[in-house]
Structures are given as structure tokens and as C-alpha cells.
Tab-separated table of C-alpha atoms in Angstrom:
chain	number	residue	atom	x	y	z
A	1	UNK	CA	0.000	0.000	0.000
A	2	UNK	CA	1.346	3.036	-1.374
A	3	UNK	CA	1.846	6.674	1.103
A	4	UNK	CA	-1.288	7.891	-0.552
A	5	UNK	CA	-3.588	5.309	-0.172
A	6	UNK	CA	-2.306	4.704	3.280
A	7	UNK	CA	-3.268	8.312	4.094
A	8	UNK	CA	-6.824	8.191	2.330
A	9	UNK	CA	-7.405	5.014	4.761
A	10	UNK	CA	-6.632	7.025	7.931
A	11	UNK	CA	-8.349	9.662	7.102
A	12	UNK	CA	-11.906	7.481	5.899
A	13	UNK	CA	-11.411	5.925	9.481
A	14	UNK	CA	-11.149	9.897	11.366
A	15	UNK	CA	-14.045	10.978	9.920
A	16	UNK	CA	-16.686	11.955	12.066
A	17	UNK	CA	-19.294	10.210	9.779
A	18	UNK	CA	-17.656	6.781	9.999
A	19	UNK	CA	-17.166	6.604	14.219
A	20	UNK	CA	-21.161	8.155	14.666
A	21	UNK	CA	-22.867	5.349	12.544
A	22	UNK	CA	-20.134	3.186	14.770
A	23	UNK	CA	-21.694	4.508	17.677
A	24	UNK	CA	-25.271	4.504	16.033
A	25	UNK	CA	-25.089	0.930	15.683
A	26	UNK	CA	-23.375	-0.214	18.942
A	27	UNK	CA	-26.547	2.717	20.404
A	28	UNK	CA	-28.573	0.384	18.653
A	29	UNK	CA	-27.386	-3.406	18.778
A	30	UNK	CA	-26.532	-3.194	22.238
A	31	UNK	CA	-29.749	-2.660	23.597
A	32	UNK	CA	-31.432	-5.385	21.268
A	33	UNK	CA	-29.469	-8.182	22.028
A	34	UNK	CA	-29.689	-7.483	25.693
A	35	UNK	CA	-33.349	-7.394	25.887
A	36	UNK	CA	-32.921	-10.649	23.646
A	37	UNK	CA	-31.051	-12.427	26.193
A	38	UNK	CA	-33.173	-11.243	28.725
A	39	UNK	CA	-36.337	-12.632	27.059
A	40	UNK	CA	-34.184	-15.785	26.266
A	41	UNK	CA	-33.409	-16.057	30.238
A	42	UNK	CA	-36.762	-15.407	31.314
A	43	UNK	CA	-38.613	-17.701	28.463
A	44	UNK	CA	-36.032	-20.474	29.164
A	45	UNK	CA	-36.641	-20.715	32.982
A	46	UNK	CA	-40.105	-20.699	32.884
A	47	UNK	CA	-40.835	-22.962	29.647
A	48	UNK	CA	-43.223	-25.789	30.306
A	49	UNK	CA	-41.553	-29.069	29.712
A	50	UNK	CA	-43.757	-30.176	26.195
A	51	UNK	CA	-41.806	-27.727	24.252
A	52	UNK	CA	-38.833	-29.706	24.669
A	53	UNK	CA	-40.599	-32.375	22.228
A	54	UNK	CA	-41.818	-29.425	19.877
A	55	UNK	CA	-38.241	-28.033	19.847
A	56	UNK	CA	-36.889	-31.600	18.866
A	57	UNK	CA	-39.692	-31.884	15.978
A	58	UNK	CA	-38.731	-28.267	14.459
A	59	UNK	CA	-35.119	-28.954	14.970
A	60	UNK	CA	-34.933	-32.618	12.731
A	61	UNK	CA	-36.832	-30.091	10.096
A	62	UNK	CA	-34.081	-27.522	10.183
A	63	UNK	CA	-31.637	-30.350	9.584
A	64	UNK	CA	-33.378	-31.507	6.185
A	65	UNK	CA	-33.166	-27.921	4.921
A	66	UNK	CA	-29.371	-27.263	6.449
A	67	UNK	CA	-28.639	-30.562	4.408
A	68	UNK	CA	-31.044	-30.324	1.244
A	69	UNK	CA	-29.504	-31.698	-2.560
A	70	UNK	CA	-26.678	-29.188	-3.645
A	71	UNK	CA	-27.314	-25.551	-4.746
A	72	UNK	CA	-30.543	-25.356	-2.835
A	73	UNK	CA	-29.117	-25.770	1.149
A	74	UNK	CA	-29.346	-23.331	3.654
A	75	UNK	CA	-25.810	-22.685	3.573
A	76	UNK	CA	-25.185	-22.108	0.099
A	77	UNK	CA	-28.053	-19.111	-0.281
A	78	UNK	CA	-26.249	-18.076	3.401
A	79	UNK	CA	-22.904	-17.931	1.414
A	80	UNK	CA	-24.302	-15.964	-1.717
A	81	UNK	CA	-25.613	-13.261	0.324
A	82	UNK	CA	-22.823	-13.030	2.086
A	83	UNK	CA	-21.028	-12.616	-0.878
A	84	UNK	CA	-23.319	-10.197	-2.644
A	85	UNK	CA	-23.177	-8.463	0.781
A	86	UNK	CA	-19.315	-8.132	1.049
A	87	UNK	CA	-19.155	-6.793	-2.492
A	88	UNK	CA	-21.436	-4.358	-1.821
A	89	UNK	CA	-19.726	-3.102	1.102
A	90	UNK	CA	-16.492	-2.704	-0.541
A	91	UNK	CA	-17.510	-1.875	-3.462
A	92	UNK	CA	-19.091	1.796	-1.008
A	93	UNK	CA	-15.814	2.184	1.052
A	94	UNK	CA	-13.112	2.032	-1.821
A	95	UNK	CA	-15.488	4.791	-3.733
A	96	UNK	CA	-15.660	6.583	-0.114
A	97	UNK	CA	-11.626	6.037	-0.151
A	98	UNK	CA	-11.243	7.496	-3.405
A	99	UNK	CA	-13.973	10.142	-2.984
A	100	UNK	CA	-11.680	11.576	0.386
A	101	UNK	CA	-11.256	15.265	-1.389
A	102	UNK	CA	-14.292	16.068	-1.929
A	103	UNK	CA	-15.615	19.052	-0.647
A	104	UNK	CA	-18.399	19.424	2.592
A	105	UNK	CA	-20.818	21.848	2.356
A	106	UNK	CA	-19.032	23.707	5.704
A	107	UNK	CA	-16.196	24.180	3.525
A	108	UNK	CA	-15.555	27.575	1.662
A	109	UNK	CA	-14.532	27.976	-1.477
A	110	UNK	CA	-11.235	29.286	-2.096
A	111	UNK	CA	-11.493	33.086	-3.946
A	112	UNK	CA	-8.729	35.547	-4.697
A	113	UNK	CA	-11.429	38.583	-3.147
A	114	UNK	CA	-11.965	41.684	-4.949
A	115	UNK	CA	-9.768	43.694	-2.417
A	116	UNK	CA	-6.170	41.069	-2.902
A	117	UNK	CA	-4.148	44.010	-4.584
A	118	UNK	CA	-0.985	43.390	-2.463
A	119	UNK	CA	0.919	41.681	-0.184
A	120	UNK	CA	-0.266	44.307	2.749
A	121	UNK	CA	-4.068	43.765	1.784
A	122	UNK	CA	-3.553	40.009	1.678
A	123	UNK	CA	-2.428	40.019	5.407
A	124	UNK	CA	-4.892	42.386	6.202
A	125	UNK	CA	-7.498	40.301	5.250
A	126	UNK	CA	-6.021	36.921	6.551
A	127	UNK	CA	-6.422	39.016	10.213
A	128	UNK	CA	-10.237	39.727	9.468
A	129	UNK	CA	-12.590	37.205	10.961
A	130	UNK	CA	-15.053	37.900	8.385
A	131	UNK	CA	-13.932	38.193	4.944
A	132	UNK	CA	-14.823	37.748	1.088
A	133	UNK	CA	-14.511	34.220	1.057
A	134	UNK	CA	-17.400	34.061	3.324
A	135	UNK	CA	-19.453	36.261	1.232
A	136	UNK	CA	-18.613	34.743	-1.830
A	137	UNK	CA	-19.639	31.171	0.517
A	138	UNK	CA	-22.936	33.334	0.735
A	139	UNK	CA	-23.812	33.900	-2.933
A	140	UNK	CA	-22.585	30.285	-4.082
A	141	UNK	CA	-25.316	29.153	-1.706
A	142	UNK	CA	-28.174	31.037	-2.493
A	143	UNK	CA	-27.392	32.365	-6.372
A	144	UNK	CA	-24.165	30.361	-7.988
A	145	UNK	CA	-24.701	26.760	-6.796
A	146	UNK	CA	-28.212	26.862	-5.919
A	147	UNK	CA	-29.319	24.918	-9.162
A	148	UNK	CA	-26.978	22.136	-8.392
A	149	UNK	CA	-28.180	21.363	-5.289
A	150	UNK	CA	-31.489	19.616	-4.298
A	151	UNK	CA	-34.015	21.719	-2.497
A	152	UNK	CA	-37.132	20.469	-1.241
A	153	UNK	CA	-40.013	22.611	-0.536
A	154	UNK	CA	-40.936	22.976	3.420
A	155	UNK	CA	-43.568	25.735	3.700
A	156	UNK	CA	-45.140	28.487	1.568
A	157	UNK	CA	-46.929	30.471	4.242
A	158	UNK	CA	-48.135	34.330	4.175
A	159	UNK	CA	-49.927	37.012	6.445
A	160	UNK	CA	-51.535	40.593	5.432
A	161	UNK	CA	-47.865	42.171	5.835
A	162	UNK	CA	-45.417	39.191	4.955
A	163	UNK	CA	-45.275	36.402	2.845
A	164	UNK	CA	-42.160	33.088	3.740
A	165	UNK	CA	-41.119	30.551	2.196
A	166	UNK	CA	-38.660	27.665	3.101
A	167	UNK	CA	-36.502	24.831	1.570
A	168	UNK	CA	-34.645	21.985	2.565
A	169	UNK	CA	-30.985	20.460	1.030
A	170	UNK	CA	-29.527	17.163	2.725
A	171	UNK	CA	-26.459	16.861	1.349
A	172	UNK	CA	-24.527	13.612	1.773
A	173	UNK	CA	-22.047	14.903	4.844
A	174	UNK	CA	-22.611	17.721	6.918
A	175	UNK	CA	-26.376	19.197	8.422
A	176	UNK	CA	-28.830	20.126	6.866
A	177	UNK	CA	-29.169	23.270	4.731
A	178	UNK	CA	-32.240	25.581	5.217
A	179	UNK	CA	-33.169	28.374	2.735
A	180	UNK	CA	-36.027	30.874	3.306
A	181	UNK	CA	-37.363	33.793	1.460
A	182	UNK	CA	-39.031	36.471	3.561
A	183	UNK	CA	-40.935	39.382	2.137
A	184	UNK	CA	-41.695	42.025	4.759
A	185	UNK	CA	-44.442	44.385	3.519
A	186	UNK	CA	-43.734	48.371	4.623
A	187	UNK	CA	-40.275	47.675	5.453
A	188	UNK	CA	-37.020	48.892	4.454
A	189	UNK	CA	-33.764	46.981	3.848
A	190	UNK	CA	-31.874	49.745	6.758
A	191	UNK	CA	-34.435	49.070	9.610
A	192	UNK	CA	-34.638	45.031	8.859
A	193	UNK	CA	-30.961	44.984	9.257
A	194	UNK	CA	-30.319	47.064	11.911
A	195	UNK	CA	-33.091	44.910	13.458
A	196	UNK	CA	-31.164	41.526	12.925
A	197	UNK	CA	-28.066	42.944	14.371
A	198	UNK	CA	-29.527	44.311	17.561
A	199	UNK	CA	-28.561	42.261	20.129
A	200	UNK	CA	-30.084	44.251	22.967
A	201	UNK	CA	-34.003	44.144	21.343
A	202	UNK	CA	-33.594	40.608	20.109
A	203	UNK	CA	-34.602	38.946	23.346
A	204	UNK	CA	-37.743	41.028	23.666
A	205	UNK	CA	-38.734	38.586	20.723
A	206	UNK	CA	-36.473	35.575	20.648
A	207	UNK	CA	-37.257	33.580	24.114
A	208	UNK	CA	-34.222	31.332	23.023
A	209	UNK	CA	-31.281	34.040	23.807
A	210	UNK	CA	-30.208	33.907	27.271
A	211	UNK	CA	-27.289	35.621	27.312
A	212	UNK	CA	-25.584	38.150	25.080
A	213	UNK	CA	-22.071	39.918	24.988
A	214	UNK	CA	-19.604	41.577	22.382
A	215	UNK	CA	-16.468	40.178	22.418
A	216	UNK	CA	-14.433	42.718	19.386
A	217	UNK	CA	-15.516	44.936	17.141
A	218	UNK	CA	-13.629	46.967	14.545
A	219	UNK	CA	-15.501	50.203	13.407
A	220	UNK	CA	-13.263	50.254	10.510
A	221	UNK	CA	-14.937	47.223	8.838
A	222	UNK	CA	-17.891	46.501	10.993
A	223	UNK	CA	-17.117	43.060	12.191
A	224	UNK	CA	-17.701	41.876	15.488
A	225	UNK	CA	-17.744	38.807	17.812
A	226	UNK	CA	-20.563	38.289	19.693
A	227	UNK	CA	-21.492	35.486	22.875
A	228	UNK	CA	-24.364	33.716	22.554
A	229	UNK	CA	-25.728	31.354	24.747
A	230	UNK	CA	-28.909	29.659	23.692
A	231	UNK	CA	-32.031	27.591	25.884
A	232	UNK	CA	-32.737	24.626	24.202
A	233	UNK	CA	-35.516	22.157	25.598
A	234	UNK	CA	-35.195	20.507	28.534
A	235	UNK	CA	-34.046	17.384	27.408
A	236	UNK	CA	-30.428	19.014	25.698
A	237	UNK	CA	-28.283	21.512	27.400
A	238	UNK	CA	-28.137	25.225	26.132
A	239	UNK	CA	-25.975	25.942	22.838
A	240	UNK	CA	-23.238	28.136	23.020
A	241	UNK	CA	-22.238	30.445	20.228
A	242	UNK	CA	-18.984	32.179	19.354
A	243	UNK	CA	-20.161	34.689	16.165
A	244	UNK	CA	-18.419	36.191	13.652
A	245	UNK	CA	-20.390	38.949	11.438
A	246	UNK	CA	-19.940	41.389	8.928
A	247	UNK	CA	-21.992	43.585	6.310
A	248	UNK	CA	-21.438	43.992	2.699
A	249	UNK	CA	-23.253	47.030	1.275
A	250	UNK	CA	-23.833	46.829	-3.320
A	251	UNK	CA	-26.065	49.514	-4.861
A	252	UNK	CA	-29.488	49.240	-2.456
A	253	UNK	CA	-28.385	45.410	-1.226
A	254	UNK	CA	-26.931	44.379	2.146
A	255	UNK	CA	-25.086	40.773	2.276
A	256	UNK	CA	-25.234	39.719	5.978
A	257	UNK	CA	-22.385	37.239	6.928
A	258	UNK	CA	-22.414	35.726	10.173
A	259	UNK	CA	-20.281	32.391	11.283
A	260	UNK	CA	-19.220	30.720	14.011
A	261	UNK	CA	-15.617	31.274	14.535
A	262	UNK	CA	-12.734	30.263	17.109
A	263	UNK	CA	-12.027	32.371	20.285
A	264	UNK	CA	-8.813	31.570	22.248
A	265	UNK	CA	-9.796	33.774	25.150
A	266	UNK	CA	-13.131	32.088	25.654
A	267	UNK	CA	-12.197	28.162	25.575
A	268	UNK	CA	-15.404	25.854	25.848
A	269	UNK	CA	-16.727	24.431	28.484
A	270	UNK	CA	-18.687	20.924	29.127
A	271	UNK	CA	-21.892	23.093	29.209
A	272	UNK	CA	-23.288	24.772	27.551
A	273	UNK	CA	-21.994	22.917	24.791
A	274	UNK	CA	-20.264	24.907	21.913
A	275	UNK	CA	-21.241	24.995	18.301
A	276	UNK	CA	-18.418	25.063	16.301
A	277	UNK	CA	-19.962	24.255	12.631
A	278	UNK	CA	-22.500	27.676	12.376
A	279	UNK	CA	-23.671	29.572	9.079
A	280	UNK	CA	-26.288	31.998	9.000
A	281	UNK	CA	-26.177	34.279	6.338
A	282	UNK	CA	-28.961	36.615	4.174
A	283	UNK	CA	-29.008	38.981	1.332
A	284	UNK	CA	-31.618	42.018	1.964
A	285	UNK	CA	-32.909	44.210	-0.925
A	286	UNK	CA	-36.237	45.985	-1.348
A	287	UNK	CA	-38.932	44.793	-3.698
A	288	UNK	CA	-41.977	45.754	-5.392
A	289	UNK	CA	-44.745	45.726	-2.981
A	290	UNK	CA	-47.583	43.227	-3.547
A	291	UNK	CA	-50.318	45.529	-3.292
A	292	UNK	CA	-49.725	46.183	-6.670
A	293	UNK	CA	-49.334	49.813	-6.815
A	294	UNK	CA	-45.991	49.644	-8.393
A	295	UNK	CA	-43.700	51.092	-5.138
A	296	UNK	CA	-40.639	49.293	-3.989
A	297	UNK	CA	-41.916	49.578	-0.181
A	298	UNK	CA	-41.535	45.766	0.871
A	299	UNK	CA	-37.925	44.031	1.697
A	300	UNK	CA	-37.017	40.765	0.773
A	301	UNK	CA	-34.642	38.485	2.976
A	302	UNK	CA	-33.051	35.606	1.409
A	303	UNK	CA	-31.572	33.484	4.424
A	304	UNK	CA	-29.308	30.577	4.458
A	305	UNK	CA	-28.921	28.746	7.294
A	306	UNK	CA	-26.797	25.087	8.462
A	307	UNK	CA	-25.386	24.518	12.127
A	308	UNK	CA	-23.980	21.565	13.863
A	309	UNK	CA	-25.862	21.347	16.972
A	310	UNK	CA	-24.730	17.992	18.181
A	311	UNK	CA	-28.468	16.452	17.694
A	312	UNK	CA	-29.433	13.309	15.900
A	313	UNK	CA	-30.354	14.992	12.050
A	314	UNK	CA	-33.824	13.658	12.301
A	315	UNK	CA	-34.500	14.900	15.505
A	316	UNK	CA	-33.342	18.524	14.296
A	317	UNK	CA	-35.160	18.284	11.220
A	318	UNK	CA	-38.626	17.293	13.086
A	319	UNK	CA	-37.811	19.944	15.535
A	320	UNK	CA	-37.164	22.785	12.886
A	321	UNK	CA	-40.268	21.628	10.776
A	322	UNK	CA	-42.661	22.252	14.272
A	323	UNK	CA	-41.254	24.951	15.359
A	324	UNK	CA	-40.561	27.249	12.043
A	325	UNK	CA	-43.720	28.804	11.107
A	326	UNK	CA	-44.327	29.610	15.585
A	327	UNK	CA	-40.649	31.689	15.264
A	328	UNK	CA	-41.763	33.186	11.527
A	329	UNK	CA	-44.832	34.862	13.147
A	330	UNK	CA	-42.144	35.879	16.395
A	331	UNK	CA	-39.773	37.363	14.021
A	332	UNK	CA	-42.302	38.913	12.091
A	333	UNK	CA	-44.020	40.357	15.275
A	334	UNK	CA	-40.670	41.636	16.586
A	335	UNK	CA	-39.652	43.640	13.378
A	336	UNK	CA	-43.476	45.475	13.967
A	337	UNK	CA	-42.459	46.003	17.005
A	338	UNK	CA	-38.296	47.101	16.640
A	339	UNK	CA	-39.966	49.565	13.790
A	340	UNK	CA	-42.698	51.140	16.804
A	341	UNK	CA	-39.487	51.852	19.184
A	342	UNK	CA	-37.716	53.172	16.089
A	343	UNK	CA	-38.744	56.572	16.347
A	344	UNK	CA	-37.662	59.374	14.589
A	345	UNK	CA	-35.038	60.745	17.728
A	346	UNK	CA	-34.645	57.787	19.174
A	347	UNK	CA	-31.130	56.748	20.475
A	348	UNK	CA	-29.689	53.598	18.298
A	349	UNK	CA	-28.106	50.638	20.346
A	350	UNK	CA	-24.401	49.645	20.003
A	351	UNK	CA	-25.051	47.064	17.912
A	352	UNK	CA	-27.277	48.921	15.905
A	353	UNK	CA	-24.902	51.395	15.582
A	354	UNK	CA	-22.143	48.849	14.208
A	355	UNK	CA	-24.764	47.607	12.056
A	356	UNK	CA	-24.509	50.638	10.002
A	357	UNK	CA	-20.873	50.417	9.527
A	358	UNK	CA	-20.898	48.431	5.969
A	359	UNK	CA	-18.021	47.368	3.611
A	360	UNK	CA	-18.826	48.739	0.015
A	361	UNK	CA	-18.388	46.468	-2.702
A	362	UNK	CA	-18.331	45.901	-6.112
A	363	UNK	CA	-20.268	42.613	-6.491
A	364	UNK	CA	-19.647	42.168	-10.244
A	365	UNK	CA	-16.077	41.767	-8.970
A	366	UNK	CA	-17.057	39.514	-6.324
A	367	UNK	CA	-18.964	37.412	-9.040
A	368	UNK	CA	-16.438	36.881	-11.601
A	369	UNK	CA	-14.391	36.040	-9.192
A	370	UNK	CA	-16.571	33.434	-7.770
A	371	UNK	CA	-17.354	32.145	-11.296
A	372	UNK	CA	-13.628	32.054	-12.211
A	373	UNK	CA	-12.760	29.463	-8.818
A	374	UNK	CA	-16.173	27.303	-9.716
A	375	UNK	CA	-14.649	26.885	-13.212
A	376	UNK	CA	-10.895	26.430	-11.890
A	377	UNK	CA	-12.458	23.878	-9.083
A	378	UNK	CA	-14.589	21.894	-11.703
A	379	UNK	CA	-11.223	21.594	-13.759
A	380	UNK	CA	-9.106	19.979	-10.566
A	381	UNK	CA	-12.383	17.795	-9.889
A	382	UNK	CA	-12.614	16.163	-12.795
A	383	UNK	CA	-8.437	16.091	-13.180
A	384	UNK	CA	-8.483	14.093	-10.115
A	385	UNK	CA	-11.221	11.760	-11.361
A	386	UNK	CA	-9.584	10.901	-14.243
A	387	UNK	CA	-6.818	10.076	-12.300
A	388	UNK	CA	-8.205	7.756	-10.136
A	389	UNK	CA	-10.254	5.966	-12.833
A	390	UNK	CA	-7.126	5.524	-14.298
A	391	UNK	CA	-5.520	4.379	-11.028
A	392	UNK	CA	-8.264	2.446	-10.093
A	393	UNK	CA	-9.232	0.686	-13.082
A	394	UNK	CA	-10.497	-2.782	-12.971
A	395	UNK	CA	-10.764	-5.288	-15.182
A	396	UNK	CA	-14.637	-6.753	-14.979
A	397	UNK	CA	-13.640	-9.960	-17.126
A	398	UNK	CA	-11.672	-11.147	-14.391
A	399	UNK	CA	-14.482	-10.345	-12.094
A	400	UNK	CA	-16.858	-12.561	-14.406
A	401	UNK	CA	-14.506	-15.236	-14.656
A	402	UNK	CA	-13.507	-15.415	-10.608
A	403	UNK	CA	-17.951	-15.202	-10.323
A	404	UNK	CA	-18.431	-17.589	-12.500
A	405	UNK	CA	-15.884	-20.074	-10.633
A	406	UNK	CA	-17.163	-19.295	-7.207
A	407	UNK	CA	-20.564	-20.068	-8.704
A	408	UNK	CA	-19.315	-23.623	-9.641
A	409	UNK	CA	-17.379	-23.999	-6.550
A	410	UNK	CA	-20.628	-23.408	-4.167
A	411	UNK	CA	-22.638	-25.477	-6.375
A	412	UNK	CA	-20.472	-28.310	-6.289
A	413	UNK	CA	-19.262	-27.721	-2.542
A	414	UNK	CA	-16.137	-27.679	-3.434
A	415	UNK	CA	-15.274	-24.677	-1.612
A	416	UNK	CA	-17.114	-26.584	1.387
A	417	UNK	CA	-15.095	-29.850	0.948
A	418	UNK	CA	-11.692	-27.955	0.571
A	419	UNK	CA	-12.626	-25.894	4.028
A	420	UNK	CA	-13.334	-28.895	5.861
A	421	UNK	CA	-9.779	-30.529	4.159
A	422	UNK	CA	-8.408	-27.659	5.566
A	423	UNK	CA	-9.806	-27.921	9.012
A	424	UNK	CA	-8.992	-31.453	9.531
A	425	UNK	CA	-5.410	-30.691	8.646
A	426	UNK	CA	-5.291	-28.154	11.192
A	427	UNK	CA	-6.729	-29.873	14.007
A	428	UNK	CA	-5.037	-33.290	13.505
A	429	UNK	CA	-1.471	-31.242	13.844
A	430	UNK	CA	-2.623	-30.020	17.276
């Protein structure tokens, strides 16, 4: 076994994926076979004696089948599915094995960024916690890749001042992807985003914040880092956040970035528990009002949204499904609400205030440079798959010839006779 292989075999054995349907199963086998033995136990110790006499009937049955005329026993359909099983099963890990670069959904593409002029802007932007790459994460999500993926429709839902709807994408690793459209009638793009940012009115209509803090903020860019700590039910521990966020401003469009990211001077803690995997992430503009009058007086909000919450994925998705349209009408209610206090005069929060502090941007920039890294990452994806079909290759007259011989070998127990040969051997040595 070659470096490279050896390394695609560790790494298929780390994955995340690989130990938790490890534990899944152990979760689930365990318990079976001990209620199993249980029932065994307690069936076996109080079994009248008769069934001894049934037991001996069924078992001289059993023993006609085990040794029926060749190609039709017990054993020999045992052996082919174990067989067709095995096959199967490698057949899944060595395309998992060779499959170990591609890319998660948490992952963000690579981008050169509109604002990589030179060296000094490079490590500028390596400091930010917030930066392009993020945004251009943003509009491969919900513009560039969202044909590719598989959406499925959750809820198309509307009231006299706001119309939502929301999709689903599972992708193969990773959670779940949510995408919503919001349309708030009599609403502008300013006051919805100040209102998403405001940490100290949010609790007046999210009961799930507990506790709040800023970490940083740079009034240059905008970007802070924010503490959250969330209340989940009663049966799972709060959620802790660690937030990274940042505003792009284009034209009349605001691009909302917010992440979870690492903080060294806050290390976790067994509880709350810490998520670590967090992308939440919109794209506000106004829009033609539905009244039909022909004035651009609504605001749309297209939201992205995946997290790692450390929760079985179809207990999260039941939970989100229940609980989505209840925290549509909150939010909804709370922008009313955050545009009442918003009186002309009245004094702005801090993060309000930092909510207003926007990076301009040239998003045709931003897009061509997006497109250019799709088309550059397509090129290395199918390089590499050429590669490995290459590497890989096999030779499926071989494979017919070796089926076609184990075919004749179980049919003729063969294989069977040669086992026992071997057996025999082994045991008359001892």
C-alpha cells in the first residue's frame, strides 16, 4: 500500500461520519441483544416441559433444509448473500476512499477577493474574521450553486404584511441546509438589518437568547464577535455560540455574513456545549410591494442557514419543521415592534450602531471572481477523477470469470469440501 492510499485510509477511518454510525449501531445493537437475552433467560426458565418435544420436531426439520440436494441448502443461499453483501460493502468504502477530497458543504470555497491588490491587503485580510470568502460562501449558496443542489419545498406560508417561504438540502455529509425567502411588507432593507443585528431588542422577541455579549468589534470594517448562549428544551443543554459577522453594502443590497468562529480567550466548556460548525447568512434588498401599486416599499430576505448542533439529524429536522412557522410569526411580530421603538429621535443601540458600519463592494467583482474558482475547481475535480479511474481501473472480465468459478465452486461444494480438508489438517497437527 502506497503513502497515498495509506493516508486516504486514515483519514476514511477519522471521519466523524464513519465513528457516529459506529456509535449509532453499537446505540442500537446493544440494547437489542440485551433485551434478547433477557427474554431468552426469562422464556427459558419458565418454559413448560412439552416444548422440549416441539423443539426436537422443528429442529430434525431444520436439519433436512441445512442438508437439502446441492445448490438449494441453507448454507449455500447463506454464502451468496454473504457474498453479494461483502461486495457491496467494498464496493461503497473504496469509492468513499477514493472520494476523500471532496468538498463538505461547511467548507468555503477558495477566492482571490476583490480587495487582494498586495501583499499588505492580503495580510490584512487573513487578520479579518469575516472576509470575502465568506461572502462569496454566501452567494454560491443562495445564487451560484443553488441549481446544483437539491431543495425540497418545506412551507409556503403568508400574512396581510409578509409572505415566507422555506426549503430543505440534505447533502450527503454535513447538516442540513435551510433556505427561506421572507418578504416584509412596509419595510425597508436599513431598519430590517439594523433589526437583525440588535442584540439588545432581540430577546424582547427571541425567548431562546439567554445571554448576550460583544467580544471585538472593529468600526473600521464593521465586524464583530458576539457570545451567545442559547435555551434549548429541557431534554439538551443550552448551545453556546462564538459569532463572527460582517456587512457587505452593493447599490441598495446588504449581504449579511455571520459564522461561528474560534475564540482563544473564551475556551469551551462541558456546558453549555459549543457549536463550532454555524452559518447563518442573508441577502436584503427591497422589492416591489404586492399591493400592486408599483412602489418598492416591501424588503425581501433571502436566508441561508446550516449549524452543527450535536443532535441526531432527524431529531433537528422534526424539531425545525414544528417549530418554524411559531418563530416566523415571532420574528415577524418583533420587526413590527423594533420599527414602533424606532422613532424618529430615538437613540440607536451599540449594535445597531455597528450595524450601520458596511463594507462597500463591487459585487460584479465579487462574481467573476466566484465564477472564475467554480470553473478552476470543476477543472481539478474532474483532473483528479480521471486520475483515479485511471488508477483504479479494474478489469470486470476477471471479475466474471472469478464469479463464474465461485458459482461452480458453491454449487459443487467444493469450496465446502476444501474448508473442511483444511480444518482437519489443522486440528489433527494439534
Amino acid at each position: 500500500m502506497d503513502e497515498e492510499s495509506y493516508r486516504n485510509l486514515t483519514d476514511f477511518i477519522r471521519r466523524t461520519s464513519v465513528s457516529e454510525t459506529f456509535v449509532d449501531i453499537l446505540l442500537c445493537a446493544v440494547p437489542i441483544w440485551l433485551a434478547v437475552m433477557i427474554g431468552l433467560l426469562i422464556g427459558w426458565s419458565w418454559r413448560p416441559r412439552w416444548t422440549g418435544l416441539v423443539y426436537l420436531g422443528f429442529r430434525s426439520k431444520l436439519r433436512f433444509l441445512w442438508t437439502a440436494p446441492p445448490g438449494f441448502g441453507a448454507r449455500r443461499v447463506w454464502l451468496a448473500f454473504t457474498a453479494l453483501s461483502a461486495f457491496s460493502v467494498c464496493r461503497t468504502l473504496w469509492s468513499r476512499l477514493g472520494s476523500s477530497s471532496k468538498k463538505s458543504i461547511g467548507e468555503i470555497p477558495p477566492s482571490g477577493g476583490v480587495s487582494r491588490v498586495s501583499d499588505e491587503n492580503i495580510e490584512k485580510e487573513e487578520k479579518d474574521v469575516v472576509t470575502e470568502k465568506d461572502l462569496e460562501h454566501l452567494l454560491y449558496l443562495l445564487e451560484g450553486g443553488n441549481a446544483d443542489m437539491e431543495w425540497q419545498s418545506m412551507m409556503d406560508k403568508s400574512t396581510p404584511n409578509m409572505s415566507y417561504q422555506a426549503w430543505r438540502h440534505e447533502p450527503q455529509t454535513g447538516p442540513v441546509v435551510y433556505r427561506s425567502r421572507t418578504v416584509f411588507e412596509d419595510a425597508t432593507p436599513d431598519i430590517v438589518r439594523d433589526f437583525f443585528w440588535d442584540d439588545e431588542f432581540r430577546p424582547r422577541w427571541d425567548p431562546m437568547l439567554a445571554y448576550f455579549k460583544t467580544l471585538e468589534e472593529d468600526p473600521q470594517t464593521g465586524t464583530t464577535v458576539v457570545h451567545w448562549i442559547k435555551k434549548f428544551p429541557f431534554f439538551c443543554s443550552d448551545r453556546e455560540y462564538i459569532i463572527g459577522r460582517r456587512i457587505w453594502e452593493s447599490g441598495k443590497k446588504y449581504y449579511a455574513v455571520t459564522k461561528g468562529v474560534p475564540y482563544a480567550a473564551l475556551p469551551k466548556r462541558d456546558k453549555p456545549r459549543r457549536v463550532e460548525l454555524y452559518f447563518s447568512s442573508w441577502i436584503i434588498r427591497p422589492v416591489e410591494s404586492r399591493k400592486g401599486d408599483g412602489q418598492m416599499s416591501a424588503c425581501e430576505v433571502s436566508l441561508v442557514h446550516y449549524e452543527d448542533m450535536g443532535i441526531p439529524k432527524d431529531v433537528a429536522k422534526l424539531g425545525v419543521r414544528h417549530g418554524m412557522w411559531g418563530a416566523v410569526k415571532k420574528l415577524n411580530s418583533g420587526l413590527r415592534a423594533y420599527q414602533t421603538a424606532r422613532k424618529p429621535g430615538a437613540a440607536l443601540s451599540r449594535s445597531a450602531q455597528m450595524a450601520g458600519v458596511t463594507t462597500k463592494l463591487n459585487i460584479d467583482s465579487v462574481e467573476a471572481s466566484r465564477v472564475e474558482e467554480e470553473e478552476e475547481e470543476r477543472g481539478r475535480a474532474g483532473e483528479n477523477a480521471r486520475r483515479q479511474k485511471e488508477q483504479f481501473s479494474v478489469d470486470w472480465k476477471w471479475i466474471a470469470v472469478g464469479g463464474v468459478a465461485l458459482a461452480c465452486g458453491l454449487h459443487s461444494s467444493a469450496i465446502g469440501k476444501a474448508l473442511m480438508v483444511g480444518a482437519g489438517q489443522r486440528l489433527a497437527r494439534r
